[in-house]
XYZ file of C-alpha atoms in Angstrom:
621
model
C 55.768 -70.673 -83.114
C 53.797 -70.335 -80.305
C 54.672 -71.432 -76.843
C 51.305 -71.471 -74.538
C 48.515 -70.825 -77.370
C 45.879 -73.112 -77.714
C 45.936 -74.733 -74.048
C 47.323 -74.260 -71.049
C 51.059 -74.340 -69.986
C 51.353 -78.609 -69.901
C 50.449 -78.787 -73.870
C 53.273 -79.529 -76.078
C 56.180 -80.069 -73.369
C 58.613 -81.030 -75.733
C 58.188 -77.925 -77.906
C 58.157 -75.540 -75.220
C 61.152 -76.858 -73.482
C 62.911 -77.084 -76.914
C 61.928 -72.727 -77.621
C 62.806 -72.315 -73.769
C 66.454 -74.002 -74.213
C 66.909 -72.117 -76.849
C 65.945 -68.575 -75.684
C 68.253 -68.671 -72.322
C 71.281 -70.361 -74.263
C 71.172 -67.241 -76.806
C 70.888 -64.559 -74.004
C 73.201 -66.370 -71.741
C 75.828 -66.574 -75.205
C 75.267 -62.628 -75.452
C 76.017 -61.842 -72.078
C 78.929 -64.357 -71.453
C 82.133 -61.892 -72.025
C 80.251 -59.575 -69.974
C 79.921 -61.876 -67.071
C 83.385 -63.097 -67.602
C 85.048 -60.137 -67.058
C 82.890 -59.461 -64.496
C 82.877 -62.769 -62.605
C 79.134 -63.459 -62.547
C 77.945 -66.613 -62.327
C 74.079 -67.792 -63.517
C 73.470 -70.132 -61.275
C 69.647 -70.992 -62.325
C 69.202 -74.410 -64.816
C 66.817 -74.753 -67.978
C 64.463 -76.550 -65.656
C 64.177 -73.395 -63.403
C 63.638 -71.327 -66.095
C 61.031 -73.575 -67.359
C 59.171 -74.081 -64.457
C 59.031 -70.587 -63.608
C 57.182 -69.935 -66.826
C 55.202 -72.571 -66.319
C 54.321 -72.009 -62.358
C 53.959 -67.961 -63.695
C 51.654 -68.913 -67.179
C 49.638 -70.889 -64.678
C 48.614 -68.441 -62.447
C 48.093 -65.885 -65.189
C 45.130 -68.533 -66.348
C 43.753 -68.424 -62.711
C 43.626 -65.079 -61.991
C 42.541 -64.226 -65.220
C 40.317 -66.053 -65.937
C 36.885 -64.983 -64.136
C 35.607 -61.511 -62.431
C 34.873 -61.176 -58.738
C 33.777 -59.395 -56.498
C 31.459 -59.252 -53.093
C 27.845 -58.664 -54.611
C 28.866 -61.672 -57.328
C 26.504 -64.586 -56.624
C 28.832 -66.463 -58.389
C 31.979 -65.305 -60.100
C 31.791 -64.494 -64.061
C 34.187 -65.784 -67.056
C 36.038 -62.800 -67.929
C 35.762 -64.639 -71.351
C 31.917 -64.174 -71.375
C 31.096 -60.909 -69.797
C 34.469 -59.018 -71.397
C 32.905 -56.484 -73.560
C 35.491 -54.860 -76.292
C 36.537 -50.865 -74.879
C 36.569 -48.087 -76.815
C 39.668 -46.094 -75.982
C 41.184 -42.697 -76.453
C 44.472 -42.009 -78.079
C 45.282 -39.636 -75.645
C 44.363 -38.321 -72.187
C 40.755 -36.409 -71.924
C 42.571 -34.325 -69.686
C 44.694 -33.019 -72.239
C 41.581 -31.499 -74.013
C 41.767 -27.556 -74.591
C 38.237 -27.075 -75.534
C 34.869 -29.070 -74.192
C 34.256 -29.593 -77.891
C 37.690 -30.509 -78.899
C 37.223 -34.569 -80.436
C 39.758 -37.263 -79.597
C 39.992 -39.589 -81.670
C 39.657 -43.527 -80.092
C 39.861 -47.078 -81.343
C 38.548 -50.669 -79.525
C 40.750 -52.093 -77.262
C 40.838 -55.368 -79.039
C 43.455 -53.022 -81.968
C 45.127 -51.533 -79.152
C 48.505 -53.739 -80.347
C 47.815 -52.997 -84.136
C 47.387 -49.124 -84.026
C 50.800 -48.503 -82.889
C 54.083 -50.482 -82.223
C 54.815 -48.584 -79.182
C 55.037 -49.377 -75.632
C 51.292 -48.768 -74.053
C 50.017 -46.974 -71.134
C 45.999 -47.277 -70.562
C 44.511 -45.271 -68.264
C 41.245 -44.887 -66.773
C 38.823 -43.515 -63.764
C 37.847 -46.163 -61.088
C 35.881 -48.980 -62.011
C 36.797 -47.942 -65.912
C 37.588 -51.534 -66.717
C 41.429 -51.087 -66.757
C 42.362 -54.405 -64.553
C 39.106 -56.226 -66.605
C 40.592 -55.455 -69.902
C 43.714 -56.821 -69.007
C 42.604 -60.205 -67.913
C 40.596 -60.879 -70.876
C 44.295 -59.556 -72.901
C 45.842 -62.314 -70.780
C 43.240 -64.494 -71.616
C 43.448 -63.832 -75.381
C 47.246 -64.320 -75.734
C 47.075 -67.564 -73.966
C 43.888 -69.274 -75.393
C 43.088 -67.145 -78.756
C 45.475 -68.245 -81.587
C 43.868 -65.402 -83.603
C 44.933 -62.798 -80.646
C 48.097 -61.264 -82.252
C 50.041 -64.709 -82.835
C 53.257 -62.775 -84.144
C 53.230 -60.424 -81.520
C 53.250 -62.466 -78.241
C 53.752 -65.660 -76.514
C 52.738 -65.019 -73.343
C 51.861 -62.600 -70.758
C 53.698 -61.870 -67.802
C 52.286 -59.974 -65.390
C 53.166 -57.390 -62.278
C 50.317 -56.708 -60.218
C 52.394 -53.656 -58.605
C 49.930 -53.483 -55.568
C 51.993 -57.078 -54.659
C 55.478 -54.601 -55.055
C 54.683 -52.658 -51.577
C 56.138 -55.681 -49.696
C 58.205 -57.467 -52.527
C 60.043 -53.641 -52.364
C 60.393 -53.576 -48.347
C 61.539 -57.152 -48.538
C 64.411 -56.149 -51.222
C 66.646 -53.120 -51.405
C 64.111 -51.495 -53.088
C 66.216 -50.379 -55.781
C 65.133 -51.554 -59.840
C 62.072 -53.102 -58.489
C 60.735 -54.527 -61.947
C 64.037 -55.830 -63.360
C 64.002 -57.481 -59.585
C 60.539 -58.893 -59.872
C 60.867 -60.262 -63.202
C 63.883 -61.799 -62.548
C 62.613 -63.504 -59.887
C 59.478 -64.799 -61.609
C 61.585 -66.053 -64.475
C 63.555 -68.415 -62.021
C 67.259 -66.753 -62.579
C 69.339 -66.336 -60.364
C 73.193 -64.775 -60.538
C 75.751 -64.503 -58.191
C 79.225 -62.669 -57.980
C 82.597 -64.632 -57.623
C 83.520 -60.810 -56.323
C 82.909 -61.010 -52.667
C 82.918 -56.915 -52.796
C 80.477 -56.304 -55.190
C 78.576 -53.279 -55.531
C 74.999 -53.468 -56.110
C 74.762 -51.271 -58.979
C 76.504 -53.978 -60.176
C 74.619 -56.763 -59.580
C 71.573 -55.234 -61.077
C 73.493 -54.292 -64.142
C 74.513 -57.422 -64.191
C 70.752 -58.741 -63.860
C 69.540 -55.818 -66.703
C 71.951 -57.091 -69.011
C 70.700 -61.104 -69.064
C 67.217 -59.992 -68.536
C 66.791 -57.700 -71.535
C 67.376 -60.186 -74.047
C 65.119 -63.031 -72.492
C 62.352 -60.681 -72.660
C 63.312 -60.180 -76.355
C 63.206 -63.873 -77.093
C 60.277 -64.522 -75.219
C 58.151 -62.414 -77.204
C 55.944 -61.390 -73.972
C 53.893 -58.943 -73.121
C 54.541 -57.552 -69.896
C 51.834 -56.329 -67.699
C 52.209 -53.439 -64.702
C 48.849 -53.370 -63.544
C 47.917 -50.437 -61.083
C 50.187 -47.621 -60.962
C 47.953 -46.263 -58.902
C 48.085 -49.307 -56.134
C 51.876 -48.497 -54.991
C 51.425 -47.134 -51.677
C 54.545 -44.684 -51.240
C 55.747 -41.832 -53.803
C 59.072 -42.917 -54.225
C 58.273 -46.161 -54.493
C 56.561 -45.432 -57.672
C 59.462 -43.516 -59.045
C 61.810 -46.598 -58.777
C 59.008 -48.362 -60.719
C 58.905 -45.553 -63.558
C 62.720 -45.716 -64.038
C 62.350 -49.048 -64.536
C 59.336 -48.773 -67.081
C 61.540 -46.660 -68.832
C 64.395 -48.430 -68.990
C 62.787 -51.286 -70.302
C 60.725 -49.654 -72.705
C 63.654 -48.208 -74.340
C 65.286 -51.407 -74.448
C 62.920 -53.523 -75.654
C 61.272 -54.204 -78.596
C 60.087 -57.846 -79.410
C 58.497 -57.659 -75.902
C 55.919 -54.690 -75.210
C 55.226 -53.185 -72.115
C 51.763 -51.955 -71.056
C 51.489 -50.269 -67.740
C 47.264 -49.553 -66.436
C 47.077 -46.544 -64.045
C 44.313 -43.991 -62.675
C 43.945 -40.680 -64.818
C 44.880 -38.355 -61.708
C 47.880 -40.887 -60.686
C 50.023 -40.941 -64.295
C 50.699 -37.567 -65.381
C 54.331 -38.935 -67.400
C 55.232 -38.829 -70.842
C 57.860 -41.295 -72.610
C 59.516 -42.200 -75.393
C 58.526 -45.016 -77.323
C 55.004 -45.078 -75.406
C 51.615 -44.336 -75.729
C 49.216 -43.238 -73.438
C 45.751 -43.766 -73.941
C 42.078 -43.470 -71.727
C 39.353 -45.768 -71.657
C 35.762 -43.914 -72.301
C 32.898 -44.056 -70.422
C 30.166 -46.766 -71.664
C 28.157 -45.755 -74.647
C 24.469 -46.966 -74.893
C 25.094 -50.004 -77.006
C 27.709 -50.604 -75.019
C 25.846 -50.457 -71.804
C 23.233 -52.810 -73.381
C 26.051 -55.185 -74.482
C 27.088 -55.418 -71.401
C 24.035 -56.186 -69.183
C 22.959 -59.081 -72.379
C 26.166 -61.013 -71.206
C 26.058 -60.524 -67.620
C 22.432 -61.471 -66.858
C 22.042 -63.309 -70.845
C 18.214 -63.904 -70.520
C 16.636 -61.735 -72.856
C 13.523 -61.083 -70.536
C 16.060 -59.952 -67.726
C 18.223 -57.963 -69.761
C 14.769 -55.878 -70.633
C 13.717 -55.656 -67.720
C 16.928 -54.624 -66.033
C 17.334 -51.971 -68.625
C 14.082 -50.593 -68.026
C 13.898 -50.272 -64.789
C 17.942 -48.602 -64.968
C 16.445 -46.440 -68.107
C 13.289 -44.870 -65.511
C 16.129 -44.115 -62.410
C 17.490 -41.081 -62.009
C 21.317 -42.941 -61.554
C 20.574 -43.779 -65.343
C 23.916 -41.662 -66.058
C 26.314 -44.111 -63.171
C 25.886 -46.740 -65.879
C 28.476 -45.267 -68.015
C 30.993 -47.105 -65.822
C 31.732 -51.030 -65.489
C 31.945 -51.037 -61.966
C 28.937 -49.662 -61.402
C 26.664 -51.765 -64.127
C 28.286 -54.445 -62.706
C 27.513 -54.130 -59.214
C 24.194 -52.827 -60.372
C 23.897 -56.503 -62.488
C 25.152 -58.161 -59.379
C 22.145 -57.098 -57.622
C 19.670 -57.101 -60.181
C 20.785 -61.161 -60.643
C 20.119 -62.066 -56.565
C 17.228 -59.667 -56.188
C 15.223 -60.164 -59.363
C 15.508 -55.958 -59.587
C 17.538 -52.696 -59.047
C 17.159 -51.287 -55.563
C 13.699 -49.233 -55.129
C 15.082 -46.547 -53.491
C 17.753 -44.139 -55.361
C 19.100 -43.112 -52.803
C 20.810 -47.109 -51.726
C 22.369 -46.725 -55.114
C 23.913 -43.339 -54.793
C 25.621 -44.621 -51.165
C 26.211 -47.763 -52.936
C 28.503 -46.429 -55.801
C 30.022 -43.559 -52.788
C 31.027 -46.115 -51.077
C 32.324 -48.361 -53.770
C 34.166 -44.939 -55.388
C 35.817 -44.247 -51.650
C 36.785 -47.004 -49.989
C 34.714 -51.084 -50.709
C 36.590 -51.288 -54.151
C 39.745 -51.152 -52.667
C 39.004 -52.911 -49.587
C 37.706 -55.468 -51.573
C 40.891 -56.049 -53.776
C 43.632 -55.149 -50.903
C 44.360 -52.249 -52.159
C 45.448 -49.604 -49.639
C 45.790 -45.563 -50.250
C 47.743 -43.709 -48.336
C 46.384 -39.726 -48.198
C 49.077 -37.121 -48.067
C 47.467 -34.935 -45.651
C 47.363 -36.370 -42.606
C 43.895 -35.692 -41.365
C 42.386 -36.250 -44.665
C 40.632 -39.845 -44.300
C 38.172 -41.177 -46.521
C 35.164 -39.977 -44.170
C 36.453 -36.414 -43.998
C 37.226 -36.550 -48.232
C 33.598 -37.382 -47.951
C 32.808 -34.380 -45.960
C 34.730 -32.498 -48.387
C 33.137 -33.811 -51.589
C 29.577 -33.334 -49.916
C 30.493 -29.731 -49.187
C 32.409 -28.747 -52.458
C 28.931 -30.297 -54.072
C 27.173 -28.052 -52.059
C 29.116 -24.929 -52.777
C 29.538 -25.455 -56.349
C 26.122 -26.039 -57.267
C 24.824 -23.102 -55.505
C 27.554 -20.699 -56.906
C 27.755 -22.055 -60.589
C 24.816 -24.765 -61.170
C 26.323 -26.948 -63.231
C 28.455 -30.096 -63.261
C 31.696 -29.215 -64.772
C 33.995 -25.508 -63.538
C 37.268 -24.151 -64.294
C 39.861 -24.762 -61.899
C 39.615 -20.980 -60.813
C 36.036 -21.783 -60.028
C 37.615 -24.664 -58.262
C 40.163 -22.804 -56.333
C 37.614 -20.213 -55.385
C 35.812 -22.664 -53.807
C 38.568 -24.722 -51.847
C 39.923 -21.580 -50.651
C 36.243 -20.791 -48.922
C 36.237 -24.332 -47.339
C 39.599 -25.653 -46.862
C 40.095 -23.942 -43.281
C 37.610 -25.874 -42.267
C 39.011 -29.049 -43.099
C 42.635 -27.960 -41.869
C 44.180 -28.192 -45.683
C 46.078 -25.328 -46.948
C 45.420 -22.890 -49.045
C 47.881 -23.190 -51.511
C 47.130 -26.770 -52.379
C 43.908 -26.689 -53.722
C 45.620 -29.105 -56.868
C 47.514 -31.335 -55.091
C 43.726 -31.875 -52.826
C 41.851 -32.367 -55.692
C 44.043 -35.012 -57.838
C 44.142 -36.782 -54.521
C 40.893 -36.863 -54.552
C 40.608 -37.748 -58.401
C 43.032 -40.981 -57.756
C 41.830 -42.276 -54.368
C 38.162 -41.839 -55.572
C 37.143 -41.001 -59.299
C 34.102 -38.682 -58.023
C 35.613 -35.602 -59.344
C 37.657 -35.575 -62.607
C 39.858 -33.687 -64.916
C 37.958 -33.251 -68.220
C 40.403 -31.189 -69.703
C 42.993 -28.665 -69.405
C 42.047 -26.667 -66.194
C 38.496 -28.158 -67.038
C 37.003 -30.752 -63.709
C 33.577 -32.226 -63.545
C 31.723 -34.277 -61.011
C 32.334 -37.762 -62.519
C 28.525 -38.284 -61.992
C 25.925 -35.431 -61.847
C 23.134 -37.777 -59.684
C 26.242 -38.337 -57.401
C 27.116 -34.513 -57.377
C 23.269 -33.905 -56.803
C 23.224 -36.797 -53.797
C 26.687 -35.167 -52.263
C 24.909 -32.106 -52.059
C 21.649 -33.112 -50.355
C 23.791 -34.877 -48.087
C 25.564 -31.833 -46.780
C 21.860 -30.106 -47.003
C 20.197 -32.216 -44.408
C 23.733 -32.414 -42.428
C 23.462 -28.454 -41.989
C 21.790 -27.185 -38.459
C 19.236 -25.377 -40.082
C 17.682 -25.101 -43.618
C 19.671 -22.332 -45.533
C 18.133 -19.079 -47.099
C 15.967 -20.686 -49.737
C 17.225 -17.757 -52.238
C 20.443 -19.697 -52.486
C 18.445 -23.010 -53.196
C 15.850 -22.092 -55.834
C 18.313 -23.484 -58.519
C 18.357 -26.702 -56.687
C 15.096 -28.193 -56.854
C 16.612 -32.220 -57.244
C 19.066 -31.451 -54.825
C 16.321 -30.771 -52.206
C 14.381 -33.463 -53.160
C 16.889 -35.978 -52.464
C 17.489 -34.095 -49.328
C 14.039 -34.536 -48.320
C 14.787 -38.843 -48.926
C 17.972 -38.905 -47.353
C 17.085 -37.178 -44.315
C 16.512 -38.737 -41.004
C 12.836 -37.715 -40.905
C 11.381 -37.334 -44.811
C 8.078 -36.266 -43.543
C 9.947 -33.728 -41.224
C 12.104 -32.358 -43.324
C 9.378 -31.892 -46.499
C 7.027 -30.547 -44.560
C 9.722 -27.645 -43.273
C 10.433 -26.900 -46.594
C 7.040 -26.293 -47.882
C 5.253 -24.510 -44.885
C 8.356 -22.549 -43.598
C 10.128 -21.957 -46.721
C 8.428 -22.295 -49.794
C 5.452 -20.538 -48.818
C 7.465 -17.538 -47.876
C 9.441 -16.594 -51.223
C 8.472 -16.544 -54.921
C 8.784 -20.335 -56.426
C 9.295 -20.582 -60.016
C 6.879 -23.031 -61.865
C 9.308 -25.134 -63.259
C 10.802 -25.757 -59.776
C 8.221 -27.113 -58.252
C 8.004 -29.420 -61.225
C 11.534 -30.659 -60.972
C 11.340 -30.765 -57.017
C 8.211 -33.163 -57.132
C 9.350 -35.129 -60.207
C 12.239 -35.918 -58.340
C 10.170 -36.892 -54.834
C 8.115 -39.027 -57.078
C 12.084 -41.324 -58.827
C 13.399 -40.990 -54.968
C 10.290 -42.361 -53.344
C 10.872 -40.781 -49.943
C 9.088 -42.591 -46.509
C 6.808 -40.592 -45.260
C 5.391 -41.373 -42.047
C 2.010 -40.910 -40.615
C 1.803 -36.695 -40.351
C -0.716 -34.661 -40.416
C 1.773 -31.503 -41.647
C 2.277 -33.725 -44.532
C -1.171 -33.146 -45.799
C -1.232 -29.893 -45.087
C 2.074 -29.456 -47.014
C 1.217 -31.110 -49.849
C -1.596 -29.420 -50.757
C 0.220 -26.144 -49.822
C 2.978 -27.071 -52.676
C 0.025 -27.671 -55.307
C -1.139 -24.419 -53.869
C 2.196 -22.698 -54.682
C 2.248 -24.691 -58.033
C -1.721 -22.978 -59.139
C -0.410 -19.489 -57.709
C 2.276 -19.030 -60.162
C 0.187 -20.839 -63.144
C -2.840 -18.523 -62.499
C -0.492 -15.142 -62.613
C 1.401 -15.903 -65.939
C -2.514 -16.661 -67.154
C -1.793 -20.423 -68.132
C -3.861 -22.267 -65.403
C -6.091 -23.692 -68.253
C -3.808 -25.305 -70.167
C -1.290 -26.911 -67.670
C -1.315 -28.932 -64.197
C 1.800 -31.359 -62.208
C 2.408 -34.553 -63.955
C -0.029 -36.625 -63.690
C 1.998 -38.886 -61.295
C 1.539 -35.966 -58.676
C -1.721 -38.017 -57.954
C 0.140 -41.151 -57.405
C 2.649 -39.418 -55.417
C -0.301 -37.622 -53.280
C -2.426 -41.037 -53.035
C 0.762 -42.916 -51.593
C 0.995 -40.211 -49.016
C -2.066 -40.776 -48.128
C -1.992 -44.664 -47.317
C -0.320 -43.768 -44.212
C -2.091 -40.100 -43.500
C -5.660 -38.959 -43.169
C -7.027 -36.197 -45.869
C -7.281 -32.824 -43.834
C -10.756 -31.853 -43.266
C -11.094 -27.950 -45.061
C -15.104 -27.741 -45.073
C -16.463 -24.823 -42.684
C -12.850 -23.504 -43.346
C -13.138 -22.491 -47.089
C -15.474 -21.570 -49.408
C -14.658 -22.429 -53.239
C -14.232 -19.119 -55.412
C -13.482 -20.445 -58.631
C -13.233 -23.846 -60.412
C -10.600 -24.017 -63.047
C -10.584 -26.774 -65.490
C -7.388 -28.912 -66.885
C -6.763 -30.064 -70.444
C -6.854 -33.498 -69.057
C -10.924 -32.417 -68.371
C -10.387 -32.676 -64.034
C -11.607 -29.609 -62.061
C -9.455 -27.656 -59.152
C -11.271 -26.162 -56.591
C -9.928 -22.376 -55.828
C -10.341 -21.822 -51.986
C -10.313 -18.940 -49.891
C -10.530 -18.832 -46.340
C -14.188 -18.017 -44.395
C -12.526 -16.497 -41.215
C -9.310 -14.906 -40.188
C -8.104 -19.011 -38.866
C -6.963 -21.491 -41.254
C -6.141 -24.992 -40.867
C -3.600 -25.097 -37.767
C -1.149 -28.042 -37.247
C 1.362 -27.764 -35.066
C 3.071 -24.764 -35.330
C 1.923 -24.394 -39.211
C -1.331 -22.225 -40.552
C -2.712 -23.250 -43.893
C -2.653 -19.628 -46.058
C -5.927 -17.807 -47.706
C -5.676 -19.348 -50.203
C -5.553 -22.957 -51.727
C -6.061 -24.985 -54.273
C -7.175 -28.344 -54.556
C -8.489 -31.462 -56.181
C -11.534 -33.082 -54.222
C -9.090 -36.085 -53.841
C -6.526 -34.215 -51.828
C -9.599 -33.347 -48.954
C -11.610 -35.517 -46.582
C -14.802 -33.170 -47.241
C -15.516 -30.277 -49.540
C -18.953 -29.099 -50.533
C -19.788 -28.661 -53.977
C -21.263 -25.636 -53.303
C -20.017 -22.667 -55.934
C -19.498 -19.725 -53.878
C -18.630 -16.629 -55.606
């Protein structure tokens, strides 16, 4: 029978407290000799017992019950916005090869695949605390939610154990805590008892009330308990229990980086990133208009953060926004600090949650630092999103003087790093990846612009989004893109293809550029660069920038006047696109170009009438 299903904890008094009676007189008849001989008393009545389940079941349904969080307009019914998980049956960091398949199941058969005790795990903002309100939610409310398994939930948010454990001995923390939420109390006719005692004592009355209950018992956020050995108490405890018990399961929710344990009698499982459908799925029940939900994922399918989405906490805050604001943010780059800031520090601050780094210098704005420089480093060196660790340890070892770590923990760093902020992960064995590569490629840019000069552009020709968010994060856009092009660029071989990249990715980021006249000169000295390399691999015919390089070009030029070329050039050649529009080849007249500032157009340039204030259409040859 079922003690809470069905309604909430007031429903069916007379049954409950007629179930209730009945569980503590059985587990008070199996531990009577023991407390005889041992002169314990139980001092707590049925109606204690009752009302703590009640009081407990209560606040289960309240906290439970809806999602929250600062961007909410209005908080959401974890009922109506819970979409089902799929999870893996074992860590991804235990993969040995980048190919190697794990095999994963929904959460909602989570309790039917295996018998065992359950740890989930998961990177921030995986959905690990969402998944289990809406399992709270489901054993309370949902007769069909596995009626022979449970009868109700009881649950240990461990971030509450950092004072419940200063407050107490600190010793058997969970046997303490339910205890105490279960209304019992013992005491010892023994004046001279021992406290191993006592909480033998407790273990033995406790184990089978859980047993009779039926309960699922809930340790949500390993990962929240401040101090090391606090969470050591906590895991003998989980242990002892899960050994113990079976009627009553235990599931314990943790950070990848923070539970690296293995039990008997448990299984440890990882949530997965959001699949498409699943991504879809979710933004139909948070924003549940079918116009909005369109819209929303069109505008998220056109950004270059497309790949952040894979994550709840970030569609969700992303929703959030979308729900006030009618749209996604228009800039990129409010997005990427958005979700940094979420990943490092408003997440917690936002649910209490404080982490303690151990290394003492190491705050969250100099792991930022860090990140932004190990970006940096790693993308220059390697150019991709995932390394080995000896990649990994290469690199710390270059940079770790300089933020006073040593050298010989380059692991311990990193899974710090991992728990406190999920922008770096362990894909496998010895395998990490940035969790995110448009947050890898932002990290980077951001320790670009930070830099006192622009580096050797030999080192950044791999890099062309990198540089292009650089160009939209820094202080001065115009400033910074027209350095790039007139005092870089122009003096080293650039690749076709980057050029492409770098001014697909100006045109997603939609950088401010302010009223410059090196702007105009710069542009059409990138386009220049662009027509150079077509015309020597003998494909200028054929080929031209995206046609959104106009946009990009006529948006400059709201705010900037068209440079005025004629009596400078002549026009050469004309070359014709496939898409039938003419660029003008231009060579200087004299020995002087165009001079702005401290820039000099080159000899030669190419152009579309559009990008000049006045150009003859005389053919000179």
């Amino acid at each position: 029978m079922m003690v809470y299903k069905n309604g909430y904890p007031n429903n069916n008094n007379m049954i409950q407290e007629l179930i209730l009676k009945k569980i503590l007189e059985k587990a008070l008849q199996e531990v009577s000799r023991f407390f005889r001989e041992r002169k314990f008393v139980f001092d707590s009545g049925e109606k204690d017992f009752e009302n703590a389940i009640s009081r407990h079941t209560q606040e289960v349904i309240n906290w439970s019950s809806e999602i929250t969080f600062k961007d909410l307009s209005q908080n959401k019914y974890t009922s109506k916005v819970f979409i089902d998980l799929d999870v893996y049956l074992m860590p991804i960091k235990t993969k040995i090869e980048a190919s190697e398949k794990i095999q994963k199941i929904t959460s909602k058969n989570l309790f039917s695949h295996t018998p065992k005790h359950l740890a989930i795990l998961g990177q921030p903002g995986a959905g690990k605390t969402t998944l289990t309100k809406f399992i709270c939610q489901s054993i309370l409310i949902d007769e069909s939610y596995y009626p022979e398994e449970f009868r109700i939930p009881l649950l240990i948010r461990l971030r509450d154990l950092n004072n419940y454990i200063s407050e107490k001995s600190g010793r058997s923390p969970i046997i303490n805590f339910l205890f105490d939420l279960l209304g019992l109390t013992i005491r010892s006719k023994d004046a001279s008892v021992k406290e191993e005692e006592m909480l033998l004592a407790k273990e033995r009355l406790l184990i089978p009330i859980l047993e009779e209950l039926k309960s699922l018992i809930i340790l949500d956020g390993f990962d929240e308990i401040a101090e090391k050995k606090n969470r050591e108490k906590v895991l003998e405890d989980f242990r002892k229990l899960t050994l113990s018990c079976n009627n009553t399961r235990l599931l314990i929710t943790s950070r990848s980086s923070d539970f690296n344990y293995s039990f008997e009698n448990v299984a440890v499982m990882e949530i997965c990133p959001l699949n498409d459908n699943q991504v879809k799925e979710f933004a139909r029940r948070w924003l549940v208009e079918d116009y909005k939900v369109a819209d929303f994922l069109g505008e998220l399918e056109k950004s270059p953060f497309v790949d952040t989405a894979i994550r709840p906490i970030t569609i969700g805050h992303l929703c959030a926004i979308y729900e006030r604001s009618g749209k996604i943010p228009d800039k990129p780059k409010t997005v990427y600090r958005k979700i940094v800031s979420l990943l490092l520090e408003e997440w917690d601050e936002q649910r209490g949650v404080r982490r303690v780094s151990q290394y003492g210098s190491f705050e969250l704005d100099r792991k930022l630092e860090f990140l932004c420089r190990l970006s940096y480093e790693l993308s220059v060196e390697y150019q991709r999103t995932n390394f080995s660790s000896k990649n990994l340890k290469t690199i710390y070892n270059r940079i770790c003087i300089d933020f006073d770590l040593k050298k010989d923990e380059n692991v311990q760093v990193i899974s710090e790093i991992e728990g406190h902020t999920g922008l770096i992960l362990e894909a496998g064995y010895k395998k990490y990846e940035f969790a995110h590569k448009s947050l890898q490629e932002y990290m980077c840019a951001e320790h670009l612009v930070k830099l006192p000069s622009i580096p050797d552009l030999k080192l950044l020709t791999t890099l062309p989004n990198e540089l292009a968010i650089a160009v939209t994060v820094s202080s001065n856009p115009s400033l910074y893109f027209t350095e790039l092009v007139l005092n870089h660029f122009i003096k080293i071989k650039i690749a076709e293809l980057f050029i492409i990249n770098f001014v697909n990715r100006l045109l997603l980021e939609k950088p401010d550029f302010n009223t410059s006249p090196e702007v105009s000169l710069a542009i059409i000295v990138l386009y220049s660069l662009f027509r150079d390399d077509e015309v020597a691999q003998a494909t200028l015919f054929h080929f031209d920038l995206p046609k959104q390089f106009g946009q990009f070009v006529d948006r400059i030029f709201l705010r900037n006047k068209k440079l005025s070329i004629n009596g400078v050039y002549d026009v050469f050649a004309k070359d014709e696109m496939d898409s039938g529009e003419i660029v003008l080849r231009l060579r200087k007249k004299g020995k002087r170009g165009i001079l702005i500032g401290k820039y000099e157009s080159p000899e030669i340039i190419h152009v579309k009438k559009s990008f000049v204030a006045d150009l003859d259409d005389q053919f000179v040859v």
